Structure formats: structure tokens, C-alpha cells
Amino acid sequence: DSGVTQTPKHLITATGQRVTLRCSPRSGDLSVYWYQQSLDQGLQFLIQYYNGEERAKGNILERFSAQQFPDLHSELNLSSLELGDSALYFCASSVGTGNTIYFGEGSWLTVV
Amino acid sequence: AQSVTQLGSHVSVSEGALVLLRCNYSSSVPPYLFWYVQYPNQGLQLLLKYTSAATLVKGINGFEAEFKKSETSFHLTKPSAHMSDAAEYFCAVRVNAGKSTFGDGTTLTVKP
């Protein structure tokens, strides 16, 4: 158990819909990262927050957004969902911005 | 920009045989390097990390990796494979605070 908690573990939704994935980082960690793992794209970095502020941005679509709240939990919002958005979405956390990152179990999103 | 190449998307070994998973990186500055393991239906778990200290890094479950700057490599090895080592392995590089870049992963199969 890495200490990073993600909910929900599985989610099935229809195209065009919007979902929110939630992440609670390890106790004491200020950085939260979101990754997408799909069969054709592998593990892709989406975005990173540090203590509530966006720190780094990767291959995140405009339809996706994220935020980190004062209690340090984070949410990844996915809207106007397409079939190709079906993937495993990982949250990870670290103490700071240059430390080892630890991953949650992931949220499986299936878009039908 | 940094990048990671994992040579061989699938590696198959017999139980008790040497495990060698290859990782090459490119980076314009000294990198931090990581190996993660992903068991089926689980998140990524840190195996080991190189952070500019000793070039031979020992990790969990008997795995180790050697940082070779001249070869820009960070191959993962284990002297004797166990059935429980069957999983997907990811090499990752980080050169600045925050963003880590992952390889495409190598699926390790262990035959009895």
C-alpha cells in the first residue's frame, strides 16, 4: 500500500459525459501527479500540482482539467468523454517536487 | 527534453534464470532514474532509484540496476527469476522537479 488513495476504482460512463476522479496523496506529500495509462499510448504524464498550484503540464487534453484543494487532495475532471479516453488513470504523490513519486492503484475508466 | 527507451516490450525467462530488462535514457543534465513494477490490476510500485549516489542500486525483491553514464543505460537485473516476478516493468527518468518520463514498459513472463 503506497498510501495514495484513488476513487473510484472502476467507472463506466457513456460518450459525451463528464467524470471526476479523486486522489488523496500520502500523508505529508505536497505534490500530486496525474498519469494516463492506455494500451496505445503507454504511461503518459498529464499534470502536476504542488501545494495547490499547477507546477507542470504534460499531454493533457483541453477537455481535461485538474485541481488540488487546500487539504491537498486532487481531482481530475474529464469532460466530453470519447471512446479513446478509456484508460487507467493514476494519481501519484511526493513530498516535494524533486522527490520519489508513489502511485495509487489507479482508476479504471471505460467509456462506452 | 528527456526520454526513455525500454528495449524489448516482452521478455520471457525460465524460473531461476537471470532477468535482464534494458533501459536507455537521454538527458541533457544528470538524471534521476527509476524502475517501477506494475502487477496485474495494481498501481506502479517503486523497485529502486538512482539519485547520483552509488551507481549500483539495490532495490526490493532482489532486483538491482546499474547506472552507466557512458552508455546512458540503467538496466534492471535479478540473478534468479521467480514466478512472482511476472509483471510489467517501467523505467523512468526525471531531470527537473516534477515531471517524470516513463518508458513504454516491458512485460516479464516467467516460465516454470
PDB file of C-alpha atoms in Angstrom:
ATOM      1  CA  ASP A   1       0.000   0.000   0.000  1.00  0.00           C
ATOM      2  CA  SER A   2       1.609   3.210  -1.229  1.00  0.00           C
ATOM      3  CA  GLY A   3      -0.595   5.468   0.867  1.00  0.00           C
ATOM      4  CA  VAL A   4      -2.067   7.172  -2.199  1.00  0.00           C
ATOM      5  CA  THR A   5      -5.813   6.656  -2.399  1.00  0.00           C
ATOM      6  CA  GLN A   6      -7.830   6.930  -5.580  1.00  0.00           C
ATOM      7  CA  THR A   7     -11.567   6.743  -6.088  1.00  0.00           C
ATOM      8  CA  PRO A   8     -13.456   5.337  -7.811  1.00  0.00           C
ATOM      9  CA  LYS A   9     -11.564   2.175  -8.709  1.00  0.00           C
ATOM     10  CA  HIS A  10     -13.763   1.472 -11.690  1.00  0.00           C
ATOM     11  CA  LEU A  11     -16.081   3.702 -13.665  1.00  0.00           C
ATOM     12  CA  ILE A  12     -18.155   3.069 -16.752  1.00  0.00           C
ATOM     13  CA  THR A  13     -19.748   6.004 -18.494  1.00  0.00           C
ATOM     14  CA  ALA A  14     -21.124   6.997 -21.874  1.00  0.00           C
ATOM     15  CA  THR A  15     -19.543   9.164 -24.538  1.00  0.00           C
ATOM     16  CA  GLY A  16     -20.114  12.849 -24.048  1.00  0.00           C
ATOM     17  CA  GLN A  17     -20.371  12.561 -20.301  1.00  0.00           C
ATOM     18  CA  ARG A  18     -18.197  14.097 -17.596  1.00  0.00           C
ATOM     19  CA  VAL A  19     -16.496  12.311 -14.713  1.00  0.00           C
ATOM     20  CA  THR A  20     -14.369  13.310 -11.761  1.00  0.00           C
ATOM     21  CA  LEU A  21     -11.561  11.182 -10.401  1.00  0.00           C
ATOM     22  CA  ARG A  22     -10.356  11.819  -6.901  1.00  0.00           C
ATOM     23  CA  CYS A  23      -6.961  11.373  -5.297  1.00  0.00           C
ATOM     24  CA  SER A  24      -5.745  11.645  -1.732  1.00  0.00           C
ATOM     25  CA  PRO A  25      -1.964  11.855  -1.529  1.00  0.00           C
ATOM     26  CA  ARG A  26       0.225  10.222   1.076  1.00  0.00           C
ATOM     27  CA  SER A  27       0.222  11.985   4.388  1.00  0.00           C
ATOM     28  CA  GLY A  28       2.693  14.856   4.238  1.00  0.00           C
ATOM     29  CA  ASP A  29       3.050  14.882   0.455  1.00  0.00           C
ATOM     30  CA  LEU A  30       2.517  18.245  -1.193  1.00  0.00           C
ATOM     31  CA  SER A  31       2.856  17.213  -4.833  1.00  0.00           C
ATOM     32  CA  VAL A  32       0.208  15.350  -6.762  1.00  0.00           C
ATOM     33  CA  TYR A  33       0.627  13.982 -10.273  1.00  0.00           C
ATOM     34  CA  TRP A  34      -1.847  12.534 -12.735  1.00  0.00           C
ATOM     35  CA  TYR A  35      -0.914   9.934 -15.344  1.00  0.00           C
ATOM     36  CA  GLN A  36      -2.935   8.190 -18.023  1.00  0.00           C
ATOM     37  CA  GLN A  37      -2.123   4.629 -18.977  1.00  0.00           C
ATOM     38  CA  SER A  38      -3.694   3.379 -22.171  1.00  0.00           C
ATOM     39  CA  LEU A  39      -2.861   0.436 -24.409  1.00  0.00           C
ATOM     40  CA  ASP A  40      -1.722   2.518 -27.340  1.00  0.00           C
ATOM     41  CA  GLN A  41      -0.070   5.453 -25.573  1.00  0.00           C
ATOM     42  CA  GLY A  42       1.569   3.784 -22.601  1.00  0.00           C
ATOM     43  CA  LEU A  43       2.042   5.768 -19.428  1.00  0.00           C
ATOM     44  CA  GLN A  44       1.592   9.476 -20.129  1.00  0.00           C
ATOM     45  CA  PHE A  45       2.152  12.329 -17.716  1.00  0.00           C
ATOM     46  CA  LEU A  46      -0.844  14.645 -17.575  1.00  0.00           C
ATOM     47  CA  ILE A  47      -0.303  17.287 -14.926  1.00  0.00           C
ATOM     48  CA  GLN A  48       1.332  18.030 -11.595  1.00  0.00           C
ATOM     49  CA  TYR A  49       0.249  20.206  -8.696  1.00  0.00           C
ATOM     50  CA  TYR A  50       2.341  21.367  -5.799  1.00  0.00           C
ATOM     51  CA  ASN A  51       0.679  22.741  -2.702  1.00  0.00           C
ATOM     52  CA  GLY A  52      -2.374  23.823  -4.635  1.00  0.00           C
ATOM     53  CA  GLU A  53      -0.661  25.315  -7.652  1.00  0.00           C
ATOM     54  CA  GLU A  54      -0.119  23.844 -11.077  1.00  0.00           C
ATOM     55  CA  ARG A  55       3.586  23.024 -11.437  1.00  0.00           C
ATOM     56  CA  ALA A  56       3.996  21.056 -14.640  1.00  0.00           C
ATOM     57  CA  LYS A  57       1.815  20.151 -17.556  1.00  0.00           C
ATOM     58  CA  GLY A  58       2.140  17.242 -19.919  1.00  0.00           C
ATOM     59  CA  ASN A  59      -0.059  15.739 -22.586  1.00  0.00           C
ATOM     60  CA  ILE A  60      -3.328  16.791 -21.041  1.00  0.00           C
ATOM     61  CA  LEU A  61      -6.252  17.443 -23.341  1.00  0.00           C
ATOM     62  CA  GLU A  62      -8.212  20.675 -23.114  1.00  0.00           C
ATOM     63  CA  ARG A  63     -11.257  18.581 -22.209  1.00  0.00           C
ATOM     64  CA  PHE A  64      -9.441  17.522 -19.064  1.00  0.00           C
ATOM     65  CA  SER A  65      -8.730  19.676 -16.059  1.00  0.00           C
ATOM     66  CA  ALA A  66      -7.432  19.149 -12.579  1.00  0.00           C
ATOM     67  CA  GLN A  67      -7.065  20.968  -9.328  1.00  0.00           C
ATOM     68  CA  GLN A  68      -5.553  20.488  -5.915  1.00  0.00           C
ATOM     69  CA  PHE A  69      -7.506  21.628  -2.916  1.00  0.00           C
ATOM     70  CA  PRO A  70      -6.304  23.207   0.340  1.00  0.00           C
ATOM     71  CA  ASP A  71      -6.421  19.829   2.058  1.00  0.00           C
ATOM     72  CA  LEU A  72      -4.065  18.637  -0.731  1.00  0.00           C
ATOM     73  CA  HIS A  73      -6.424  16.145  -2.298  1.00  0.00           C
ATOM     74  CA  SER A  74      -6.757  16.444  -6.034  1.00  0.00           C
ATOM     75  CA  GLU A  75      -9.436  15.889  -8.628  1.00  0.00           C
ATOM     76  CA  LEU A  76      -9.100  15.163 -12.318  1.00  0.00           C
ATOM     77  CA  ASN A  77     -12.114  16.215 -14.350  1.00  0.00           C
ATOM     78  CA  LEU A  78     -12.693  14.582 -17.710  1.00  0.00           C
ATOM     79  CA  SER A  79     -15.422  16.033 -19.897  1.00  0.00           C
ATOM     80  CA  SER A  80     -16.983  15.370 -23.296  1.00  0.00           C
ATOM     81  CA  LEU A  81     -15.675  11.870 -22.972  1.00  0.00           C
ATOM     82  CA  GLU A  82     -14.705   9.887 -26.036  1.00  0.00           C
ATOM     83  CA  LEU A  83     -14.130   6.185 -26.501  1.00  0.00           C
ATOM     84  CA  GLY A  84     -10.408   6.844 -26.684  1.00  0.00           C
ATOM     85  CA  ASP A  85     -10.401   8.244 -23.176  1.00  0.00           C
ATOM     86  CA  SER A  86     -10.877   4.758 -21.813  1.00  0.00           C
ATOM     87  CA  ALA A  87      -7.769   4.127 -19.759  1.00  0.00           C
ATOM     88  CA  LEU A  88      -6.307   3.617 -16.334  1.00  0.00           C
ATOM     89  CA  TYR A  89      -5.736   6.955 -14.635  1.00  0.00           C
ATOM     90  CA  PHE A  90      -3.083   7.031 -11.965  1.00  0.00           C
ATOM     91  CA  CYS A  91      -2.531   9.551  -9.280  1.00  0.00           C
ATOM     92  CA  ALA A  92       0.856   9.787  -7.619  1.00  0.00           C
ATOM     93  CA  SER A  93       2.295  11.939  -4.880  1.00  0.00           C
ATOM     94  CA  SER A  94       5.621  13.026  -3.499  1.00  0.00           C
ATOM     95  CA  VAL A  95       6.863  15.102  -0.624  1.00  0.00           C
ATOM     96  CA  GLY A  96       8.138  17.909  -2.794  1.00  0.00           C
ATOM     97  CA  THR A  97       8.769  18.480  -6.439  1.00  0.00           C
ATOM     98  CA  GLY A  98      12.028  16.603  -6.772  1.00  0.00           C
ATOM     99  CA  ASN A  99      11.354  13.515  -4.727  1.00  0.00           C
ATOM    100  CA  THR A 100      10.380   9.962  -5.485  1.00  0.00           C
ATOM    101  CA  ILE A 101       6.774   9.646  -6.545  1.00  0.00           C
ATOM    102  CA  TYR A 102       4.457   6.961  -5.231  1.00  0.00           C
ATOM    103  CA  PHE A 103       1.481   5.739  -7.192  1.00  0.00           C
ATOM    104  CA  GLY A 104      -2.069   4.907  -6.265  1.00  0.00           C
ATOM    105  CA  GLU A 105      -3.896   1.831  -7.523  1.00  0.00           C
ATOM    106  CA  GLY A 106      -5.479   3.766 -10.360  1.00  0.00           C
ATOM    107  CA  SER A 107      -8.996   4.439 -11.560  1.00  0.00           C
ATOM    108  CA  TRP A 108     -10.220   2.368 -14.466  1.00  0.00           C
ATOM    109  CA  LEU A 109     -12.358   4.450 -16.798  1.00  0.00           C
ATOM    110  CA  THR A 110     -14.360   2.762 -19.505  1.00  0.00           C
ATOM    111  CA  VAL A 111     -16.219   4.961 -21.964  1.00  0.00           C
ATOM    112  CA  VAL A 112     -18.931   3.160 -23.916  1.00  0.00           C
TER     113      VAL A 112
ATOM    114  CA  ALA B   1      13.900  17.051 -23.152  1.00  0.00           C
ATOM    115  CA  GLN B   2      14.437  13.684 -21.557  1.00  0.00           C
ATOM    116  CA  SER B   3      13.339  10.366 -22.964  1.00  0.00           C
ATOM    117  CA  VAL B   4      13.428   6.712 -22.064  1.00  0.00           C
ATOM    118  CA  THR B   5      13.691   3.671 -24.293  1.00  0.00           C
ATOM    119  CA  GLN B   6      12.985   0.222 -22.997  1.00  0.00           C
ATOM    120  CA  LEU B   7      14.366  -2.383 -25.358  1.00  0.00           C
ATOM    121  CA  GLY B   8      12.002  -5.290 -25.710  1.00  0.00           C
ATOM    122  CA  SER B   9       8.334  -4.942 -24.908  1.00  0.00           C
ATOM    123  CA  HIS B  10       8.219  -8.598 -23.844  1.00  0.00           C
ATOM    124  CA  VAL B  11      10.873 -10.642 -22.091  1.00  0.00           C
ATOM    125  CA  SER B  12      10.449 -14.288 -21.213  1.00  0.00           C
ATOM    126  CA  VAL B  13      12.748 -16.210 -18.889  1.00  0.00           C
ATOM    127  CA  SER B  14      12.662 -19.537 -17.126  1.00  0.00           C
ATOM    128  CA  GLU B  15      12.285 -19.698 -13.392  1.00  0.00           C
ATOM    129  CA  GLY B  16      15.739 -19.461 -11.833  1.00  0.00           C
ATOM    130  CA  ALA B  17      17.266 -17.736 -14.847  1.00  0.00           C
ATOM    131  CA  LEU B  18      18.802 -14.301 -14.986  1.00  0.00           C
ATOM    132  CA  VAL B  19      16.440 -11.409 -15.558  1.00  0.00           C
ATOM    133  CA  LEU B  20      17.740  -8.508 -17.658  1.00  0.00           C
ATOM    134  CA  LEU B  21      15.437  -5.648 -18.585  1.00  0.00           C
ATOM    135  CA  ARG B  22      17.042  -2.913 -20.634  1.00  0.00           C
ATOM    136  CA  CYS B  23      16.583   0.804 -20.280  1.00  0.00           C
ATOM    137  CA  ASN B  24      18.361   3.590 -22.076  1.00  0.00           C
ATOM    138  CA  TYR B  25      17.750   7.232 -21.438  1.00  0.00           C
ATOM    139  CA  SER B  26      18.574  10.552 -22.954  1.00  0.00           C
ATOM    140  CA  SER B  27      19.009  13.645 -20.880  1.00  0.00           C
ATOM    141  CA  SER B  28      20.897  16.888 -21.215  1.00  0.00           C
ATOM    142  CA  VAL B  29      21.581  17.033 -17.482  1.00  0.00           C
ATOM    143  CA  PRO B  30      22.336  14.367 -14.867  1.00  0.00           C
ATOM    144  CA  PRO B  31      19.133  12.426 -14.423  1.00  0.00           C
ATOM    145  CA  TYR B  32      17.352  10.678 -11.635  1.00  0.00           C
ATOM    146  CA  LEU B  33      16.368   7.204 -12.787  1.00  0.00           C
ATOM    147  CA  PHE B  34      13.709   4.839 -11.509  1.00  0.00           C
ATOM    148  CA  TRP B  35      12.343   1.382 -12.070  1.00  0.00           C
ATOM    149  CA  TYR B  36       8.721   0.672 -11.240  1.00  0.00           C
ATOM    150  CA  VAL B  37       6.832  -2.622 -11.317  1.00  0.00           C
ATOM    151  CA  GLN B  38       3.153  -2.997 -12.077  1.00  0.00           C
ATOM    152  CA  TYR B  39       1.438  -6.228 -11.100  1.00  0.00           C
ATOM    153  CA  PRO B  40      -1.884  -7.029 -12.768  1.00  0.00           C
ATOM    154  CA  ASN B  41      -4.670  -4.724 -11.659  1.00  0.00           C
ATOM    155  CA  GLN B  42      -2.393  -2.765  -9.368  1.00  0.00           C
ATOM    156  CA  GLY B  43      -0.647   0.571  -9.330  1.00  0.00           C
ATOM    157  CA  LEU B  44       3.021   1.159 -10.007  1.00  0.00           C
ATOM    158  CA  GLN B  45       5.352   0.222  -7.191  1.00  0.00           C
ATOM    159  CA  LEU B  46       8.836   1.667  -6.847  1.00  0.00           C
ATOM    160  CA  LEU B  47      11.521  -1.001  -7.249  1.00  0.00           C
ATOM    161  CA  LEU B  48      14.608   1.177  -6.985  1.00  0.00           C
ATOM    162  CA  LYS B  49      16.009   4.591  -7.811  1.00  0.00           C
ATOM    163  CA  TYR B  50      19.281   6.191  -8.797  1.00  0.00           C
ATOM    164  CA  THR B  51      19.870   9.669  -7.431  1.00  0.00           C
ATOM    165  CA  SER B  52      23.563  10.300  -8.224  1.00  0.00           C
ATOM    166  CA  ALA B  53      24.987   8.364  -5.293  1.00  0.00           C
ATOM    167  CA  ALA B  54      26.247   4.807  -5.877  1.00  0.00           C
ATOM    168  CA  THR B  55      25.976   3.674  -9.486  1.00  0.00           C
ATOM    169  CA  LEU B  56      24.859   0.182  -8.475  1.00  0.00           C
ATOM    170  CA  VAL B  57      21.468   0.448  -6.885  1.00  0.00           C
ATOM    171  CA  LYS B  58      19.797  -2.353  -4.972  1.00  0.00           C
ATOM    172  CA  GLY B  59      16.042  -2.470  -4.772  1.00  0.00           C
ATOM    173  CA  ILE B  60      13.296  -4.621  -3.411  1.00  0.00           C
ATOM    174  CA  ASN B  61      12.651  -8.276  -4.273  1.00  0.00           C
ATOM    175  CA  GLY B  62      16.291  -8.923  -5.195  1.00  0.00           C
ATOM    176  CA  PHE B  63      16.404  -6.515  -8.128  1.00  0.00           C
ATOM    177  CA  GLU B  64      19.282  -4.182  -8.828  1.00  0.00           C
ATOM    178  CA  ALA B  65      20.260  -1.743 -11.542  1.00  0.00           C
ATOM    179  CA  GLU B  66      23.499  -0.159 -12.611  1.00  0.00           C
ATOM    180  CA  PHE B  67      23.773   3.393 -13.859  1.00  0.00           C
ATOM    181  CA  LYS B  68      26.256   3.614 -16.731  1.00  0.00           C
ATOM    182  CA  LYS B  69      26.710   7.176 -17.845  1.00  0.00           C
ATOM    183  CA  SER B  70      28.920   6.288 -20.816  1.00  0.00           C
ATOM    184  CA  GLU B  71      26.210   4.000 -22.159  1.00  0.00           C
ATOM    185  CA  THR B  72      23.279   6.138 -20.958  1.00  0.00           C
ATOM    186  CA  SER B  73      21.811   2.951 -19.577  1.00  0.00           C
ATOM    187  CA  PHE B  74      20.081   1.821 -16.415  1.00  0.00           C
ATOM    188  CA  HIS B  75      19.379  -1.867 -16.948  1.00  0.00           C
ATOM    189  CA  LEU B  76      17.455  -3.842 -14.347  1.00  0.00           C
ATOM    190  CA  THR B  77      18.704  -7.274 -13.318  1.00  0.00           C
ATOM    191  CA  LYS B  78      17.874 -10.093 -10.970  1.00  0.00           C
ATOM    192  CA  PRO B  79      20.082 -13.186 -10.687  1.00  0.00           C
ATOM    193  CA  SER B  80      17.281 -15.706 -10.366  1.00  0.00           C
ATOM    194  CA  ALA B  81      13.726 -15.188 -11.573  1.00  0.00           C
ATOM    195  CA  HIS B  82      10.739 -16.246  -9.505  1.00  0.00           C
ATOM    196  CA  MET B  83       7.258 -16.866 -10.787  1.00  0.00           C
ATOM    197  CA  SER B  84       6.093 -13.936  -8.685  1.00  0.00           C
ATOM    198  CA  ASP B  85       8.298 -11.573 -10.720  1.00  0.00           C
ATOM    199  CA  ALA B  86       5.917 -11.811 -13.670  1.00  0.00           C
ATOM    200  CA  ALA B  87       4.695  -8.244 -14.156  1.00  0.00           C
ATOM    201  CA  GLU B  88       5.212  -5.158 -16.245  1.00  0.00           C
ATOM    202  CA  TYR B  89       8.290  -3.079 -15.546  1.00  0.00           C
ATOM    203  CA  PHE B  90       8.694   0.602 -16.289  1.00  0.00           C
ATOM    204  CA  CYS B  91      11.861   2.637 -16.419  1.00  0.00           C
ATOM    205  CA  ALA B  92      11.514   6.360 -15.750  1.00  0.00           C
ATOM    206  CA  VAL B  93      13.745   9.404 -15.878  1.00  0.00           C
ATOM    207  CA  ARG B  94      13.387  12.746 -14.174  1.00  0.00           C
ATOM    208  CA  VAL B  95      15.673  15.688 -14.832  1.00  0.00           C
ATOM    209  CA  ASN B  96      13.753  18.525 -13.291  1.00  0.00           C
ATOM    210  CA  ALA B  97      11.386  18.952 -10.451  1.00  0.00           C
ATOM    211  CA  GLY B  98       8.097  17.283 -11.120  1.00  0.00           C
ATOM    212  CA  LYS B  99       7.741  15.636 -14.461  1.00  0.00           C
ATOM    213  CA  SER B 100       8.894  12.063 -14.884  1.00  0.00           C
ATOM    214  CA  THR B 101       9.030  10.427 -18.284  1.00  0.00           C
ATOM    215  CA  PHE B 102       8.288   6.740 -18.484  1.00  0.00           C
ATOM    216  CA  GLY B 103       9.318   4.117 -20.985  1.00  0.00           C
ATOM    217  CA  ASP B 104       6.734   2.011 -22.764  1.00  0.00           C
ATOM    218  CA  GLY B 105       7.176  -0.825 -20.319  1.00  0.00           C
ATOM    219  CA  THR B 106       8.486  -4.376 -20.556  1.00  0.00           C
ATOM    220  CA  THR B 107       6.276  -7.322 -19.744  1.00  0.00           C
ATOM    221  CA  LEU B 108       8.218 -10.031 -17.966  1.00  0.00           C
ATOM    222  CA  THR B 109       6.960 -13.604 -18.263  1.00  0.00           C
ATOM    223  CA  VAL B 110       8.487 -16.283 -16.069  1.00  0.00           C
ATOM    224  CA  LYS B 111       8.139 -19.861 -17.286  1.00  0.00           C
ATOM    225  CA  PRO B 112       8.140 -22.772 -14.842  1.00  0.00           C
TER     226      PRO B 112
END
